[in-house]
Short mmCIF file of C-alpha atoms in Angstrom, two decimals:
data_model
loop_
_atom_site.label_atom_id
_atom_site.label_comp_id
_atom_site.label_asym_id
_atom_site.label_seq_id
_atom_site.Cartn_x
_atom_site.Cartn_y
_atom_site.Cartn_z
CA VAL A 1 2.01 -3.23 -18.56
CA THR A 2 0.06 -4.76 -15.90
CA LEU A 3 2.10 -6.98 -13.34
CA LEU A 4 -0.46 -8.42 -11.14
CA GLU A 5 -4.00 -9.39 -12.42
CA GLN A 6 -6.34 -9.96 -9.35
CA ASN A 7 -9.75 -11.61 -9.55
CA PRO A 8 -12.70 -11.02 -9.27
CA ARG A 9 -12.70 -7.19 -8.82
CA TRP A 10 -15.54 -7.32 -6.46
CA ARG A 11 -17.71 -9.58 -4.51
CA LEU A 12 -20.68 -9.68 -2.55
CA VAL A 13 -20.19 -12.35 0.71
CA PRO A 14 -22.91 -13.79 2.31
CA ARG A 15 -22.09 -13.23 6.27
CA GLY A 16 -20.46 -16.61 7.46
CA GLN A 17 -19.22 -17.87 3.68
CA ALA A 18 -15.93 -17.66 2.93
CA VAL A 19 -14.27 -16.31 -0.36
CA ASN A 20 -11.59 -17.01 -2.25
CA LEU A 21 -9.17 -15.06 -4.04
CA ARG A 22 -6.39 -15.30 -6.68
CA CYS A 23 -3.69 -12.97 -7.82
CA ILE A 24 -1.80 -13.98 -10.67
CA LEU A 25 2.20 -12.55 -11.14
CA LYS A 26 2.62 -11.54 -15.10
CA ASN A 27 6.37 -10.86 -14.75
CA SER A 28 8.49 -13.85 -12.41
CA GLN A 29 11.37 -10.69 -11.89
CA TYR A 30 8.89 -9.50 -9.23
CA PRO A 31 8.71 -12.38 -6.96
CA TRP A 32 7.77 -11.37 -3.59
CA MET A 33 4.34 -11.38 -3.37
CA SER A 34 2.20 -9.88 -0.34
CA TRP A 35 -1.30 -9.06 0.40
CA TYR A 36 -2.35 -6.01 1.69
CA GLN A 37 -6.10 -5.03 3.07
CA GLN A 38 -7.38 -1.57 2.82
CA ASP A 39 -10.72 -1.05 5.37
CA LEU A 40 -13.42 1.09 4.99
CA GLN A 41 -11.68 3.86 6.26
CA LYS A 42 -9.12 3.86 3.68
CA GLN A 43 -6.16 2.48 6.41
CA LEU A 44 -3.88 0.28 4.38
CA GLN A 45 -2.57 -2.82 6.40
CA TRP A 46 0.21 -5.41 5.49
CA LEU A 47 -1.58 -8.88 5.68
CA PHE A 48 0.97 -11.73 4.69
CA THR A 49 4.39 -12.01 2.01
CA LEU A 50 4.90 -15.25 0.80
CA ARG A 51 7.69 -16.07 -1.56
CA SER A 52 7.69 -19.72 -2.49
CA PRO A 53 5.75 -22.06 -3.80
CA GLY A 54 3.80 -24.40 -0.77
CA ASP A 55 4.09 -21.38 1.79
CA LYS A 56 1.01 -20.73 3.71
CA GLU A 57 0.17 -18.55 6.60
CA VAL A 58 -3.13 -17.66 8.87
CA LYS A 59 -4.20 -14.50 10.53
CA SER A 60 -7.34 -13.14 12.30
CA LEU A 61 -7.99 -9.39 12.33
CA PRO A 62 -10.99 -7.65 13.18
CA GLY A 63 -13.33 -8.32 10.72
CA ALA A 64 -11.93 -11.24 9.00
CA ASP A 65 -10.11 -14.34 9.28
CA TYR A 66 -7.45 -14.95 6.34
CA LEU A 67 -5.46 -18.04 5.00
CA ALA A 68 -2.82 -17.30 2.24
CA THR A 69 -1.42 -19.66 0.20
CA ARG A 70 1.61 -19.18 -2.26
CA VAL A 71 0.60 -22.25 -5.17
CA THR A 72 3.35 -21.67 -7.85
CA ASP A 73 5.85 -19.09 -8.52
CA THR A 74 3.06 -17.03 -10.07
CA GLU A 75 -0.13 -17.52 -8.44
CA LEU A 76 -0.93 -16.49 -4.62
CA ARG A 77 -4.18 -17.21 -3.27
CA LEU A 78 -6.16 -15.81 -0.17
CA GLN A 79 -9.28 -17.35 1.58
CA VAL A 80 -11.43 -14.88 3.61
CA ALA A 81 -13.47 -16.05 5.96
CA ASN A 82 -15.52 -14.54 9.03
CA MET A 83 -15.92 -11.27 7.17
CA SER A 84 -18.20 -8.86 9.32
CA GLN A 85 -17.08 -5.77 7.84
CA GLY A 86 -16.30 -4.98 3.95
CA ARG A 87 -12.68 -4.08 2.71
CA THR A 88 -10.52 -4.19 -0.49
CA LEU A 89 -7.85 -6.96 -0.71
CA TYR A 90 -4.38 -5.67 -2.87
CA CYS A 91 -2.12 -8.21 -4.01
CA THR A 92 1.33 -6.59 -4.49
CA CYS A 93 4.78 -7.77 -6.02
CA THR A 94 8.52 -6.54 -5.68
CA PRO A 95 11.69 -7.95 -7.20
CA GLY A 96 13.48 -8.43 -3.76
CA GLN A 97 13.52 -8.27 0.01
CA THR A 98 15.16 -4.53 0.00
CA ASN A 99 13.62 -1.31 -0.09
CA GLU A 100 12.11 -1.26 -3.81
CA ARG A 101 8.99 -0.30 -4.59
CA LEU A 102 5.91 -2.15 -4.29
CA PHE A 103 3.38 -2.71 -7.19
CA PHE A 104 -0.33 -2.87 -6.48
CA GLY A 105 -2.96 -4.86 -8.31
CA HIS A 106 -6.49 -3.14 -8.99
CA GLY A 107 -7.64 -4.86 -5.89
CA THR A 108 -10.93 -7.16 -4.87
CA LYS A 109 -13.36 -5.16 -3.02
CA LEU A 110 -15.52 -7.59 -0.57
CA SER A 111 -18.75 -6.45 0.62
CA VAL A 112 -20.78 -7.90 3.50
CA LEU A 113 -24.48 -9.49 2.08
CA GLN B 1 -1.62 3.69 18.56
CA GLN B 2 -0.54 4.45 14.79
CA LYS B 3 3.02 4.15 13.83
CA VAL B 4 2.95 6.46 10.89
CA GLN B 5 0.49 9.37 11.70
CA GLN B 6 -0.28 11.90 8.54
CA SER B 7 -1.52 15.22 8.64
CA PRO B 8 -3.68 16.98 7.14
CA GLU B 9 -6.63 14.71 6.42
CA SER B 10 -7.90 16.50 3.89
CA LEU B 11 -6.32 19.26 1.47
CA SER B 12 -8.08 21.36 -0.98
CA VAL B 13 -5.98 23.60 -3.19
CA PRO B 14 -6.29 25.77 -6.60
CA GLU B 15 -4.73 24.29 -9.81
CA GLY B 16 -1.18 25.68 -10.21
CA GLY B 17 -0.53 25.72 -6.35
CA MET B 18 1.00 23.87 -4.13
CA ALA B 19 0.09 21.19 -2.09
CA SER B 20 1.96 19.98 1.17
CA PHE B 21 1.76 16.53 3.32
CA ASN B 22 3.10 15.68 6.57
CA CYS B 23 4.07 12.30 8.20
CA THR B 24 5.94 11.55 11.25
CA SER B 25 6.59 7.84 12.77
CA SER B 26 6.39 7.38 16.21
CA ASP B 27 8.84 4.19 15.70
CA ARG B 28 12.97 4.55 15.38
CA ASN B 29 12.63 1.35 13.58
CA PHE B 30 11.37 3.19 10.70
CA GLN B 31 14.07 4.63 8.41
CA TYR B 32 12.93 4.16 4.97
CA PHE B 33 9.97 6.23 3.99
CA TRP B 34 7.84 6.19 0.87
CA TRP B 35 5.03 8.22 -0.82
CA TYR B 36 2.12 6.45 -2.40
CA ARG B 37 -0.65 7.91 -4.37
CA GLN B 38 -4.34 6.37 -4.90
CA HIS B 39 -6.52 7.29 -7.30
CA SER B 40 -10.53 6.57 -6.85
CA GLY B 41 -10.83 2.97 -7.97
CA GLU B 42 -7.37 1.96 -8.31
CA GLY B 43 -4.31 0.66 -5.85
CA PRO B 44 -1.93 2.42 -4.87
CA LYS B 45 1.14 3.69 -6.65
CA ALA B 46 4.66 4.32 -5.29
CA LEU B 47 5.97 8.07 -6.20
CA MET B 48 9.24 8.24 -4.58
CA SER B 49 11.08 7.05 -2.19
CA ILE B 50 13.10 9.01 0.59
CA PHE B 51 16.05 7.31 3.10
CA SER B 52 18.45 9.73 3.34
CA ASP B 53 18.29 13.20 5.48
CA GLY B 54 17.20 16.19 3.15
CA ASP B 55 15.44 16.47 0.16
CA LYS B 56 14.81 14.90 -2.93
CA LYS B 57 13.40 16.02 -5.94
CA GLU B 58 11.37 14.46 -8.96
CA GLY B 59 9.70 16.63 -11.56
CA ARG B 60 6.86 18.39 -9.66
CA PHE B 61 7.25 16.53 -6.45
CA THR B 62 9.87 16.97 -3.45
CA ALA B 63 9.99 14.85 -0.42
CA HIS B 64 11.64 15.87 2.82
CA LEU B 65 13.47 13.71 5.84
CA ASN B 66 14.59 14.42 8.97
CA LYS B 67 15.53 11.32 10.35
CA ALA B 68 16.40 12.80 13.79
CA SER B 69 12.62 13.75 14.35
CA LEU B 70 11.54 11.06 11.69
CA HIS B 71 9.28 13.78 9.92
CA VAL B 72 8.82 13.31 5.96
CA SER B 73 6.76 15.51 4.16
CA LEU B 74 6.02 15.67 0.45
CA HIS B 75 5.37 19.14 -1.84
CA ILE B 76 3.82 18.88 -5.13
CA ARG B 77 4.27 22.18 -7.18
CA ASP B 78 1.85 23.30 -9.76
CA SER B 79 -1.08 20.93 -8.67
CA GLN B 80 -3.08 19.56 -11.40
CA PRO B 81 -6.52 17.94 -11.14
CA SER B 82 -5.35 15.02 -12.26
CA ASP B 83 -3.43 14.93 -8.65
CA SER B 84 -6.24 14.54 -7.00
CA ALA B 85 -6.03 11.57 -5.29
CA LEU B 86 -5.47 9.95 -1.83
CA TYR B 87 -1.43 10.17 -0.51
CA PHE B 88 -0.43 7.54 1.73
CA CYS B 89 3.34 7.87 3.78
CA ALA B 90 4.47 4.52 4.14
CA ALA B 91 7.66 3.15 6.32
CA SER B 92 9.79 0.20 6.48
CA GLU B 93 12.09 -1.34 9.49
CA HIS B 94 15.79 0.00 9.49
CA GLY B 95 17.81 -3.42 8.45
CA GLY B 96 16.13 -2.96 5.01
CA ASN B 97 15.35 -6.85 4.49
CA MET B 98 11.63 -6.54 5.11
CA GLY B 99 11.15 -4.04 2.58
CA TYR B 100 7.82 -5.45 1.33
CA LYS B 101 6.49 -4.99 4.44
CA LEU B 102 5.13 -1.13 4.40
CA THR B 103 3.47 0.35 7.60
CA PHE B 104 1.12 3.10 6.08
CA GLY B 105 0.15 6.19 7.28
CA THR B 106 -3.55 7.34 7.07
CA GLY B 107 -3.59 8.99 3.96
CA THR B 108 -4.40 12.86 3.11
CA SER B 109 -7.13 13.37 0.45
CA LEU B 110 -6.32 15.60 -1.89
CA LEU B 111 -8.51 17.87 -4.29
CA VAL B 112 -7.04 19.93 -6.67
CA ASP B 113 -9.97 22.79 -8.22
CA PRO B 114 -9.57 23.59 -11.85
#
């Protein structure tokens, strides 16, 4: 059973253009939703965790700027701007704050045009 | 500095052989460890967790944790071609209330030759 639906699966992003990603939670028992990035060297890095609708956070990392929003209990969004290097963004979910396994979505692979 | 170091970078074993991965944390705040596996084109999937000193066995997979040295290992016996994937060690901080925030190691690429 798929817990997370990520769209799109792949996007070609013109340099200087922002892109908006969505992640839909299919099971409300896993409400702690996060974004992780995986760079071209396959290194995984936590970006954000947003629990409640209305939560927003921004972050700048080498190669991209991020704005994450928890839109509803089931929808998480990520805006990626100023991307200079390709990467894959994964949405994750978990039941709570304690040490339980993360479930990853299929990811959205971003390539710079 | 990478807080979670993994070795080797890549590994090739024959079908039916033993595959072993190592991971060391440089941060004593990391007390909880996971192993994740990622097949090509997919998101990572959790294999197993280990939070206490000693061994933990789940089927063909055995994890070992030494908290004093912050060293964790994973062993896969009777390796199958379907085990070919990228393996990550991941750690979360002591206290356990940010389990959603994992710090991942650099990964080990496993190839199991049929």
